[in-house]
Amino acid sequence: MSQTRLLIISPVRDEAAFLQRTIDSVVTQTVRPKTWIIVDDGSKDATAEIAEHAAQHHPWIQVLRRKDRGQRSVGGGVIEAFKDGLGRFNLDDFDYVCKLDGDLSFGPTYFEHLFKKFDADPRLGTASGKCWDKTGDGWVPLRTSDDFSLGACKTYRVLCFQEIGGLVQEAMWDGIDCHRCRMTGWNAKSYHDPELRLEEHRPMGTSHKSVYHGRFRWGRGQYFMGTHWVYVLAIGSYRMFERPWIIGGLCILAGYFVAAIRRANRYNDLEFRRHLRRWQLARLRPF
């Protein structure tokens, strides 16, 4: 376990309020990364300074500062920054690569326990724990399918990452990757284990404008990915029973159908979209 070669890449922007928690979580891991590069994507606050202070004390932490594009760009912008960090390395020098957000905290044995999951399943291509959101009522678990690793903290086996072609620089990149895993014979999982609990200090979907805008973007991303309209109706209905109550699910549906009406761009891989829809419709069958 101690010889596991892990590369962590963290695209961050304006995370000064949260980043130190993430740094503390990684530094105290029983299985530390070989290298962690924090990619500052043009922050206007003290994010870069916090990252550089950590790098001064830990030689395995690096910092890459990118120019300010003028505003936060979620989805495609995050993956653009991720790829900028990834381009500094040869993946053949690593066994695993992890995309880690800068607003998370987790226990000191997170990666130790996660790598046990990979060791137990040679076809496990990408995996994560489950996210908990901080709300006014305390910590609440995010409802997520066990068949997906979570975008906030995705770890990939390098061979799988290479076979799926890396990450798509668009919204729903964190759904496309898991379905491409299944297409190429890999498994994608997230686990409820207490040791793999991820605490997200910025509620999911609120990093740009508002949670409502985030849900609308989610729906638009589902359209881009190629989700069947019947499946998105199920998603929207399901998500009405979580914060923000009712309206969050309606925003997902609005995002999808507005994109459909406008004939927005779609992921240009017909084989993938056929595979995706077969999987989605199979999930909707009662038996």
PDB file of C-alpha atoms in Angstrom:
ATOM      1  CA  MET A   1       0.000   0.000   0.000  1.00  0.00           C
ATOM      2  CA  SER A   2       2.798   2.407   0.871  1.00  0.00           C
ATOM      3  CA  GLN A   3       4.221   1.986  -2.654  1.00  0.00           C
ATOM      4  CA  THR A   4       1.001   3.125  -4.360  1.00  0.00           C
ATOM      5  CA  ARG A   5       1.875   5.931  -6.749  1.00  0.00           C
ATOM      6  CA  LEU A   6      -0.944   8.465  -6.577  1.00  0.00           C
ATOM      7  CA  LEU A   7      -1.163  11.744  -8.473  1.00  0.00           C
ATOM      8  CA  ILE A   8      -3.736  14.230  -7.149  1.00  0.00           C
ATOM      9  CA  ILE A   9      -4.792  17.201  -9.279  1.00  0.00           C
ATOM     10  CA  SER A  10      -6.918  19.929  -7.684  1.00  0.00           C
ATOM     11  CA  PRO A  11      -8.359  22.641  -9.930  1.00  0.00           C
ATOM     12  CA  VAL A  12      -9.326  25.454  -7.539  1.00  0.00           C
ATOM     13  CA  ARG A  13     -10.635  28.996  -7.785  1.00  0.00           C
ATOM     14  CA  ASP A  14     -11.503  31.315  -4.893  1.00  0.00           C
ATOM     15  CA  GLU A  15     -11.387  28.525  -2.304  1.00  0.00           C
ATOM     16  CA  ALA A  16      -9.544  30.454   0.427  1.00  0.00           C
ATOM     17  CA  ALA A  17     -12.358  29.766   2.897  1.00  0.00           C
ATOM     18  CA  PHE A  18     -12.079  25.992   2.421  1.00  0.00           C
ATOM     19  CA  LEU A  19      -8.730  24.974   0.916  1.00  0.00           C
ATOM     20  CA  GLN A  20      -6.808  24.654   4.180  1.00  0.00           C
ATOM     21  CA  ARG A  21      -9.248  21.934   5.317  1.00  0.00           C
ATOM     22  CA  THR A  22      -8.480  19.991   2.147  1.00  0.00           C
ATOM     23  CA  ILE A  23      -4.737  20.473   2.592  1.00  0.00           C
ATOM     24  CA  ASP A  24      -4.933  19.266   6.190  1.00  0.00           C
ATOM     25  CA  SER A  25      -6.907  16.212   5.064  1.00  0.00           C
ATOM     26  CA  VAL A  26      -4.343  15.224   2.424  1.00  0.00           C
ATOM     27  CA  VAL A  27      -1.288  15.948   4.581  1.00  0.00           C
ATOM     28  CA  THR A  28      -2.546  13.663   7.370  1.00  0.00           C
ATOM     29  CA  GLN A  29      -3.318  10.698   5.087  1.00  0.00           C
ATOM     30  CA  THR A  30      -1.867   7.320   6.035  1.00  0.00           C
ATOM     31  CA  VAL A  31      -1.295   6.847   2.278  1.00  0.00           C
ATOM     32  CA  ARG A  32      -0.030  10.111   0.863  1.00  0.00           C
ATOM     33  CA  PRO A  33       0.158  10.965  -2.825  1.00  0.00           C
ATOM     34  CA  LYS A  34       3.454  10.794  -4.658  1.00  0.00           C
ATOM     35  CA  THR A  35       2.579  14.224  -6.061  1.00  0.00           C
ATOM     36  CA  TRP A  36      -0.243  16.688  -5.511  1.00  0.00           C
ATOM     37  CA  ILE A  37      -0.551  19.633  -7.874  1.00  0.00           C
ATOM     38  CA  ILE A  38      -2.936  22.416  -6.910  1.00  0.00           C
ATOM     39  CA  VAL A  39      -3.964  24.318 -10.028  1.00  0.00           C
ATOM     40  CA  ASP A  40      -5.055  27.836  -9.101  1.00  0.00           C
ATOM     41  CA  ASP A  41      -7.456  28.851 -11.850  1.00  0.00           C
ATOM     42  CA  GLY A  42      -7.109  32.624 -11.558  1.00  0.00           C
ATOM     43  CA  SER A  43      -8.285  33.083  -7.968  1.00  0.00           C
ATOM     44  CA  LYS A  44      -8.968  36.614  -6.762  1.00  0.00           C
ATOM     45  CA  ASP A  45      -8.656  35.701  -3.079  1.00  0.00           C
ATOM     46  CA  ALA A  46      -5.825  34.100  -1.077  1.00  0.00           C
ATOM     47  CA  THR A  47      -6.242  30.602  -2.568  1.00  0.00           C
ATOM     48  CA  ALA A  48      -2.874  30.611  -4.353  1.00  0.00           C
ATOM     49  CA  GLU A  49      -1.037  31.904  -1.292  1.00  0.00           C
ATOM     50  CA  ILE A  50      -2.545  29.149   0.900  1.00  0.00           C
ATOM     51  CA  ALA A  51      -1.493  26.521  -1.651  1.00  0.00           C
ATOM     52  CA  GLU A  52       2.030  27.927  -1.972  1.00  0.00           C
ATOM     53  CA  HIS A  53       2.449  27.989   1.795  1.00  0.00           C
ATOM     54  CA  ALA A  54       1.601  24.269   1.872  1.00  0.00           C
ATOM     55  CA  ALA A  55       4.052  23.589  -0.965  1.00  0.00           C
ATOM     56  CA  GLN A  56       6.846  25.263   1.011  1.00  0.00           C
ATOM     57  CA  HIS A  57       6.350  22.739   3.819  1.00  0.00           C
ATOM     58  CA  HIS A  58       5.667  19.617   1.743  1.00  0.00           C
ATOM     59  CA  PRO A  59       7.927  18.951  -1.272  1.00  0.00           C
ATOM     60  CA  TRP A  60       5.370  16.600  -2.847  1.00  0.00           C
ATOM     61  CA  ILE A  61       2.891  19.509  -3.217  1.00  0.00           C
ATOM     62  CA  GLN A  62       3.189  21.695  -6.303  1.00  0.00           C
ATOM     63  CA  VAL A  63       1.278  24.811  -7.307  1.00  0.00           C
ATOM     64  CA  LEU A  64       0.393  25.916 -10.830  1.00  0.00           C
ATOM     65  CA  ARG A  65      -1.051  29.404 -11.251  1.00  0.00           C
ATOM     66  CA  ARG A  66      -3.216  30.087 -14.292  1.00  0.00           C
ATOM     67  CA  LYS A  67      -4.361  33.452 -15.622  1.00  0.00           C
ATOM     68  CA  ASP A  68      -7.727  34.766 -14.504  1.00  0.00           C
ATOM     69  CA  ARG A  69     -10.334  34.128 -17.206  1.00  0.00           C
ATOM     70  CA  GLY A  70     -12.554  36.718 -15.500  1.00  0.00           C
ATOM     71  CA  GLN A  71     -15.064  34.416 -13.846  1.00  0.00           C
ATOM     72  CA  ARG A  72     -15.566  30.931 -12.443  1.00  0.00           C
ATOM     73  CA  SER A  73     -16.215  28.404 -15.206  1.00  0.00           C
ATOM     74  CA  VAL A  74     -17.638  25.179 -13.826  1.00  0.00           C
ATOM     75  CA  GLY A  75     -17.697  21.961 -15.811  1.00  0.00           C
ATOM     76  CA  GLY A  76     -15.552  22.664 -18.854  1.00  0.00           C
ATOM     77  CA  GLY A  77     -13.420  25.274 -17.099  1.00  0.00           C
ATOM     78  CA  VAL A  78     -12.634  22.926 -14.229  1.00  0.00           C
ATOM     79  CA  ILE A  79     -11.513  20.194 -16.617  1.00  0.00           C
ATOM     80  CA  GLU A  80      -9.453  22.694 -18.613  1.00  0.00           C
ATOM     81  CA  ALA A  81      -7.556  23.522 -15.414  1.00  0.00           C
ATOM     82  CA  PHE A  82      -7.306  19.806 -14.542  1.00  0.00           C
ATOM     83  CA  LYS A  83      -5.800  19.030 -17.940  1.00  0.00           C
ATOM     84  CA  ASP A  84      -3.321  21.876 -17.535  1.00  0.00           C
ATOM     85  CA  GLY A  85      -2.096  20.239 -14.335  1.00  0.00           C
ATOM     86  CA  LEU A  86      -2.159  16.753 -15.848  1.00  0.00           C
ATOM     87  CA  GLY A  87      -0.014  17.904 -18.775  1.00  0.00           C
ATOM     88  CA  ARG A  88       2.905  18.464 -16.391  1.00  0.00           C
ATOM     89  CA  PHE A  89       3.249  14.732 -15.751  1.00  0.00           C
ATOM     90  CA  ASN A  90       3.739  11.386 -17.443  1.00  0.00           C
ATOM     91  CA  LEU A  91       0.869   9.174 -16.285  1.00  0.00           C
ATOM     92  CA  ASP A  92       3.030   6.097 -16.717  1.00  0.00           C
ATOM     93  CA  ASP A  93       4.847   7.229 -13.566  1.00  0.00           C
ATOM     94  CA  PHE A  94       1.671   6.709 -11.504  1.00  0.00           C
ATOM     95  CA  ASP A  95      -0.785   3.952 -10.635  1.00  0.00           C
ATOM     96  CA  TYR A  96      -3.737   6.228  -9.832  1.00  0.00           C
ATOM     97  CA  VAL A  97      -4.836   9.762 -10.645  1.00  0.00           C
ATOM     98  CA  CYS A  98      -7.346  11.685  -8.530  1.00  0.00           C
ATOM     99  CA  LYS A  99      -9.303  14.831  -9.336  1.00  0.00           C
ATOM    100  CA  LEU A 100      -9.871  16.487  -5.953  1.00  0.00           C
ATOM    101  CA  ASP A 101     -11.885  19.636  -5.221  1.00  0.00           C
ATOM    102  CA  GLY A 102     -10.555  22.272  -2.856  1.00  0.00           C
ATOM    103  CA  ASP A 103     -13.585  22.477  -0.567  1.00  0.00           C
ATOM    104  CA  LEU A 104     -13.545  18.966   0.922  1.00  0.00           C
ATOM    105  CA  SER A 105     -12.374  17.398   4.140  1.00  0.00           C
ATOM    106  CA  PHE A 106     -12.060  13.689   4.920  1.00  0.00           C
ATOM    107  CA  GLY A 107     -10.524  11.295   7.403  1.00  0.00           C
ATOM    108  CA  PRO A 108      -6.827  10.308   7.504  1.00  0.00           C
ATOM    109  CA  THR A 109      -7.426   6.774   6.184  1.00  0.00           C
ATOM    110  CA  TYR A 110      -9.514   7.805   3.163  1.00  0.00           C
ATOM    111  CA  PHE A 111      -7.030   6.762   0.475  1.00  0.00           C
ATOM    112  CA  GLU A 112      -5.865   3.722   2.426  1.00  0.00           C
ATOM    113  CA  HIS A 113      -9.412   2.353   2.485  1.00  0.00           C
ATOM    114  CA  LEU A 114     -10.134   3.421  -1.098  1.00  0.00           C
ATOM    115  CA  PHE A 115      -7.125   1.527  -2.416  1.00  0.00           C
ATOM    116  CA  LYS A 116      -8.356  -1.565  -0.593  1.00  0.00           C
ATOM    117  CA  LYS A 117     -11.470  -1.324  -2.769  1.00  0.00           C
ATOM    118  CA  PHE A 118      -9.297  -1.166  -5.875  1.00  0.00           C
ATOM    119  CA  ASP A 119      -7.214  -4.127  -4.674  1.00  0.00           C
ATOM    120  CA  ALA A 120     -10.369  -6.182  -4.099  1.00  0.00           C
ATOM    121  CA  ASP A 121     -11.733  -5.531  -7.602  1.00  0.00           C
ATOM    122  CA  PRO A 122      -9.177  -5.591 -10.453  1.00  0.00           C
ATOM    123  CA  ARG A 123     -11.803  -4.142 -12.830  1.00  0.00           C
ATOM    124  CA  LEU A 124     -12.636  -1.186 -10.597  1.00  0.00           C
ATOM    125  CA  GLY A 125     -11.684   1.742 -12.815  1.00  0.00           C
ATOM    126  CA  THR A 126     -12.888   4.745 -10.817  1.00  0.00           C
ATOM    127  CA  ALA A 127     -14.135   5.071  -7.254  1.00  0.00           C
ATOM    128  CA  SER A 128     -14.904   7.479  -4.433  1.00  0.00           C
ATOM    129  CA  GLY A 129     -16.651   7.755  -1.131  1.00  0.00           C
ATOM    130  CA  LYS A 130     -19.956   9.561  -0.614  1.00  0.00           C
ATOM    131  CA  CYS A 131     -20.358  13.304  -0.139  1.00  0.00           C
ATOM    132  CA  TRP A 132     -22.053  15.016   2.783  1.00  0.00           C
ATOM    133  CA  ASP A 133     -23.197  18.638   2.446  1.00  0.00           C
ATOM    134  CA  LYS A 134     -23.008  21.187   5.239  1.00  0.00           C
ATOM    135  CA  THR A 135     -26.376  22.873   5.779  1.00  0.00           C
ATOM    136  CA  GLY A 136     -27.998  24.989   8.459  1.00  0.00           C
ATOM    137  CA  ASP A 137     -29.353  21.754   9.926  1.00  0.00           C
ATOM    138  CA  GLY A 138     -25.955  20.072  10.046  1.00  0.00           C
ATOM    139  CA  TRP A 139     -24.373  17.507   7.720  1.00  0.00           C
ATOM    140  CA  VAL A 140     -26.694  15.724   5.295  1.00  0.00           C
ATOM    141  CA  PRO A 141     -25.709  12.951   2.840  1.00  0.00           C
ATOM    142  CA  LEU A 142     -26.026  13.614  -0.870  1.00  0.00           C
ATOM    143  CA  ARG A 143     -28.178  11.035  -2.608  1.00  0.00           C
ATOM    144  CA  THR A 144     -25.977   9.534  -5.303  1.00  0.00           C
ATOM    145  CA  SER A 145     -25.991   6.288  -7.230  1.00  0.00           C
ATOM    146  CA  ASP A 146     -23.497   3.629  -6.198  1.00  0.00           C
ATOM    147  CA  ASP A 147     -22.661   3.162  -9.897  1.00  0.00           C
ATOM    148  CA  PHE A 148     -20.824   6.490 -10.175  1.00  0.00           C
ATOM    149  CA  SER A 149     -17.738   7.933  -8.558  1.00  0.00           C
ATOM    150  CA  LEU A 150     -18.313  11.499  -7.375  1.00  0.00           C
ATOM    151  CA  GLY A 151     -16.955  14.466  -9.305  1.00  0.00           C
ATOM    152  CA  ALA A 152     -15.717  16.177  -6.153  1.00  0.00           C
ATOM    153  CA  CYS A 153     -13.156  13.442  -5.472  1.00  0.00           C
ATOM    154  CA  LYS A 154     -12.670  10.950  -8.302  1.00  0.00           C
ATOM    155  CA  THR A 155      -9.831   8.472  -8.226  1.00  0.00           C
ATOM    156  CA  TYR A 156      -9.019   6.506 -11.378  1.00  0.00           C
ATOM    157  CA  ARG A 157      -6.813   3.551 -12.049  1.00  0.00           C
ATOM    158  CA  VAL A 158      -4.391   5.040 -14.596  1.00  0.00           C
ATOM    159  CA  LEU A 159      -4.968   2.238 -17.124  1.00  0.00           C
ATOM    160  CA  CYS A 160      -8.719   2.891 -16.984  1.00  0.00           C
ATOM    161  CA  PHE A 161      -8.227   6.660 -17.268  1.00  0.00           C
ATOM    162  CA  GLN A 162      -6.163   6.138 -20.395  1.00  0.00           C
ATOM    163  CA  GLU A 163      -8.603   3.672 -21.948  1.00  0.00           C
ATOM    164  CA  ILE A 164     -11.606   5.978 -21.540  1.00  0.00           C
ATOM    165  CA  GLY A 165      -9.669   8.807 -23.170  1.00  0.00           C
ATOM    166  CA  GLY A 166      -9.399  11.040 -20.112  1.00  0.00           C
ATOM    167  CA  LEU A 167     -12.062  13.603 -19.249  1.00  0.00           C
ATOM    168  CA  VAL A 168     -14.455  15.469 -21.531  1.00  0.00           C
ATOM    169  CA  GLN A 169     -14.184  19.244 -21.195  1.00  0.00           C
ATOM    170  CA  GLU A 170     -17.929  19.859 -20.826  1.00  0.00           C
ATOM    171  CA  ALA A 171     -20.732  19.724 -18.302  1.00  0.00           C
ATOM    172  CA  MET A 172     -21.526  16.155 -17.163  1.00  0.00           C
ATOM    173  CA  TRP A 173     -17.896  15.124 -17.614  1.00  0.00           C
ATOM    174  CA  ASP A 174     -18.347  13.260 -14.319  1.00  0.00           C
ATOM    175  CA  GLY A 175     -21.165  11.160 -15.758  1.00  0.00           C
ATOM    176  CA  ILE A 176     -19.633  10.562 -19.164  1.00  0.00           C
ATOM    177  CA  ASP A 177     -16.462   9.135 -17.622  1.00  0.00           C
ATOM    178  CA  CYS A 178     -18.336   6.525 -15.571  1.00  0.00           C
ATOM    179  CA  HIS A 179     -20.395   5.390 -18.556  1.00  0.00           C
ATOM    180  CA  ARG A 180     -17.260   5.183 -20.686  1.00  0.00           C
ATOM    181  CA  CYS A 181     -15.799   2.994 -17.946  1.00  0.00           C
ATOM    182  CA  ARG A 182     -18.704   0.586 -18.331  1.00  0.00           C
ATOM    183  CA  MET A 183     -18.386   0.669 -22.127  1.00  0.00           C
ATOM    184  CA  THR A 184     -14.751  -0.411 -21.874  1.00  0.00           C
ATOM    185  CA  GLY A 185     -15.327  -3.138 -19.283  1.00  0.00           C
ATOM    186  CA  TRP A 186     -14.439  -1.214 -16.114  1.00  0.00           C
ATOM    187  CA  ASN A 187     -16.515  -0.673 -12.993  1.00  0.00           C
ATOM    188  CA  ALA A 188     -17.372   2.711 -11.488  1.00  0.00           C
ATOM    189  CA  LYS A 189     -18.404   2.871  -7.830  1.00  0.00           C
ATOM    190  CA  SER A 190     -18.960   5.102  -4.806  1.00  0.00           C
ATOM    191  CA  TYR A 191     -19.105   3.655  -1.320  1.00  0.00           C
ATOM    192  CA  HIS A 192     -21.079   4.430   1.842  1.00  0.00           C
ATOM    193  CA  ASP A 193     -18.236   3.333   4.138  1.00  0.00           C
ATOM    194  CA  PRO A 194     -17.687   5.716   7.100  1.00  0.00           C
ATOM    195  CA  GLU A 195     -13.954   5.735   6.317  1.00  0.00           C
ATOM    196  CA  LEU A 196     -14.767   7.130   2.867  1.00  0.00           C
ATOM    197  CA  ARG A 197     -16.990   9.988   3.987  1.00  0.00           C
ATOM    198  CA  LEU A 198     -16.314  13.235   2.107  1.00  0.00           C
ATOM    199  CA  GLU A 199     -17.503  16.471   3.705  1.00  0.00           C
ATOM    200  CA  GLU A 200     -18.243  19.171   1.147  1.00  0.00           C
ATOM    201  CA  HIS A 201     -18.071  22.605   2.762  1.00  0.00           C
ATOM    202  CA  ARG A 202     -19.520  24.379  -0.277  1.00  0.00           C
ATOM    203  CA  PRO A 203     -22.940  22.831  -1.076  1.00  0.00           C
ATOM    204  CA  MET A 204     -22.932  20.984  -4.393  1.00  0.00           C
ATOM    205  CA  GLY A 205     -23.908  23.136  -7.362  1.00  0.00           C
ATOM    206  CA  THR A 206     -23.506  26.481  -5.591  1.00  0.00           C
ATOM    207  CA  SER A 207     -20.011  27.420  -6.768  1.00  0.00           C
ATOM    208  CA  HIS A 208     -21.382  29.596  -9.580  1.00  0.00           C
ATOM    209  CA  LYS A 209     -24.325  31.981  -9.067  1.00  0.00           C
ATOM    210  CA  SER A 210     -26.769  29.793  -7.090  1.00  0.00           C
ATOM    211  CA  VAL A 211     -27.985  26.274  -6.395  1.00  0.00           C
ATOM    212  CA  TYR A 212     -30.879  26.877  -8.816  1.00  0.00           C
ATOM    213  CA  HIS A 213     -28.484  27.802 -11.590  1.00  0.00           C
ATOM    214  CA  GLY A 214     -26.484  24.700 -10.683  1.00  0.00           C
ATOM    215  CA  ARG A 215     -29.522  22.447 -11.084  1.00  0.00           C
ATOM    216  CA  PHE A 216     -30.401  24.103 -14.406  1.00  0.00           C
ATOM    217  CA  ARG A 217     -26.820  23.489 -15.553  1.00  0.00           C
ATOM    218  CA  TRP A 218     -27.160  19.878 -14.427  1.00  0.00           C
ATOM    219  CA  GLY A 219     -30.197  19.425 -16.669  1.00  0.00           C
ATOM    220  CA  ARG A 220     -28.446  21.077 -19.582  1.00  0.00           C
ATOM    221  CA  GLY A 221     -25.496  18.753 -18.999  1.00  0.00           C
ATOM    222  CA  GLN A 222     -27.798  15.731 -19.092  1.00  0.00           C
ATOM    223  CA  TYR A 223     -28.969  16.866 -22.526  1.00  0.00           C
ATOM    224  CA  PHE A 224     -25.382  17.292 -23.712  1.00  0.00           C
ATOM    225  CA  MET A 225     -24.457  13.815 -22.462  1.00  0.00           C
ATOM    226  CA  GLY A 226     -27.364  12.275 -24.396  1.00  0.00           C
ATOM    227  CA  THR A 227     -29.693  11.286 -21.557  1.00  0.00           C
ATOM    228  CA  HIS A 228     -33.064   9.861 -22.647  1.00  0.00           C
ATOM    229  CA  TRP A 229     -35.940  12.260 -21.954  1.00  0.00           C
ATOM    230  CA  VAL A 230     -37.789   9.594 -19.960  1.00  0.00           C
ATOM    231  CA  TYR A 231     -34.777   9.151 -17.697  1.00  0.00           C
ATOM    232  CA  VAL A 232     -34.413  12.893 -17.118  1.00  0.00           C
ATOM    233  CA  LEU A 233     -38.072  13.010 -16.048  1.00  0.00           C
ATOM    234  CA  ALA A 234     -37.215  10.384 -13.452  1.00  0.00           C
ATOM    235  CA  ILE A 235     -34.151  12.358 -12.319  1.00  0.00           C
ATOM    236  CA  GLY A 236     -36.124  15.589 -12.004  1.00  0.00           C
ATOM    237  CA  SER A 237     -38.900  13.906 -10.049  1.00  0.00           C
ATOM    238  CA  TYR A 238     -36.437  12.150  -7.737  1.00  0.00           C
ATOM    239  CA  ARG A 239     -34.524  15.348  -7.023  1.00  0.00           C
ATOM    240  CA  MET A 240     -37.671  17.240  -6.039  1.00  0.00           C
ATOM    241  CA  PHE A 241     -37.505  15.474  -2.681  1.00  0.00           C
ATOM    242  CA  GLU A 242     -34.198  17.056  -1.624  1.00  0.00           C
ATOM    243  CA  ARG A 243     -32.950  20.599  -1.072  1.00  0.00           C
ATOM    244  CA  PRO A 244     -33.896  22.881  -2.683  1.00  0.00           C
ATOM    245  CA  TRP A 245     -37.287  21.181  -2.368  1.00  0.00           C
ATOM    246  CA  ILE A 246     -39.384  20.823  -5.548  1.00  0.00           C
ATOM    247  CA  ILE A 247     -37.778  23.704  -7.420  1.00  0.00           C
ATOM    248  CA  GLY A 248     -34.413  21.965  -7.695  1.00  0.00           C
ATOM    249  CA  GLY A 249     -35.942  19.098  -9.662  1.00  0.00           C
ATOM    250  CA  LEU A 250     -37.921  21.539 -11.811  1.00  0.00           C
ATOM    251  CA  CYS A 251     -34.695  23.403 -12.630  1.00  0.00           C
ATOM    252  CA  ILE A 252     -33.108  20.157 -13.835  1.00  0.00           C
ATOM    253  CA  LEU A 253     -36.048  19.510 -16.131  1.00  0.00           C
ATOM    254  CA  ALA A 254     -36.004  23.103 -17.366  1.00  0.00           C
ATOM    255  CA  GLY A 255     -32.296  22.920 -18.152  1.00  0.00           C
ATOM    256  CA  TYR A 256     -32.747  19.731 -20.170  1.00  0.00           C
ATOM    257  CA  PHE A 257     -35.800  20.750 -22.169  1.00  0.00           C
ATOM    258  CA  VAL A 258     -34.601  24.303 -22.844  1.00  0.00           C
ATOM    259  CA  ALA A 259     -31.422  22.786 -24.289  1.00  0.00           C
ATOM    260  CA  ALA A 260     -33.536  20.367 -26.345  1.00  0.00           C
ATOM    261  CA  ILE A 261     -35.733  23.146 -27.723  1.00  0.00           C
ATOM    262  CA  ARG A 262     -32.648  25.155 -28.644  1.00  0.00           C
ATOM    263  CA  ARG A 263     -31.019  22.068 -30.201  1.00  0.00           C
ATOM    264  CA  ALA A 264     -27.897  22.627 -28.139  1.00  0.00           C
ATOM    265  CA  ASN A 265     -24.717  20.688 -28.851  1.00  0.00           C
ATOM    266  CA  ARG A 266     -24.551  17.062 -27.775  1.00  0.00           C
ATOM    267  CA  TYR A 267     -21.677  14.741 -26.978  1.00  0.00           C
ATOM    268  CA  ASN A 268     -20.532  13.685 -30.416  1.00  0.00           C
ATOM    269  CA  ASP A 269     -20.293   9.942 -29.898  1.00  0.00           C
ATOM    270  CA  LEU A 270     -23.340   8.049 -31.157  1.00  0.00           C
ATOM    271  CA  GLU A 271     -22.123   4.689 -29.842  1.00  0.00           C
ATOM    272  CA  PHE A 272     -21.765   6.202 -26.381  1.00  0.00           C
ATOM    273  CA  ARG A 273     -25.242   7.756 -26.489  1.00  0.00           C
ATOM    274  CA  ARG A 274     -26.815   4.443 -27.536  1.00  0.00           C
ATOM    275  CA  HIS A 275     -25.010   2.659 -24.715  1.00  0.00           C
ATOM    276  CA  LEU A 276     -26.083   5.368 -22.267  1.00  0.00           C
ATOM    277  CA  ARG A 277     -29.771   5.157 -23.196  1.00  0.00           C
ATOM    278  CA  ARG A 278     -29.839   1.374 -23.055  1.00  0.00           C
ATOM    279  CA  TRP A 279     -28.348   1.545 -19.559  1.00  0.00           C
ATOM    280  CA  GLN A 280     -30.758   4.267 -18.437  1.00  0.00           C
ATOM    281  CA  LEU A 281     -33.905   2.559 -19.710  1.00  0.00           C
ATOM    282  CA  ALA A 282     -32.785  -0.723 -18.175  1.00  0.00           C
ATOM    283  CA  ARG A 283     -32.455   1.078 -14.822  1.00  0.00           C
ATOM    284  CA  LEU A 284     -36.063   2.283 -15.086  1.00  0.00           C
ATOM    285  CA  ARG A 285     -37.509  -1.202 -15.537  1.00  0.00           C
ATOM    286  CA  PRO A 286     -39.108  -2.540 -12.336  1.00  0.00           C
ATOM    287  CA  PHE A 287     -37.603  -6.007 -12.791  1.00  0.00           C
TER     288      PHE A 287
END
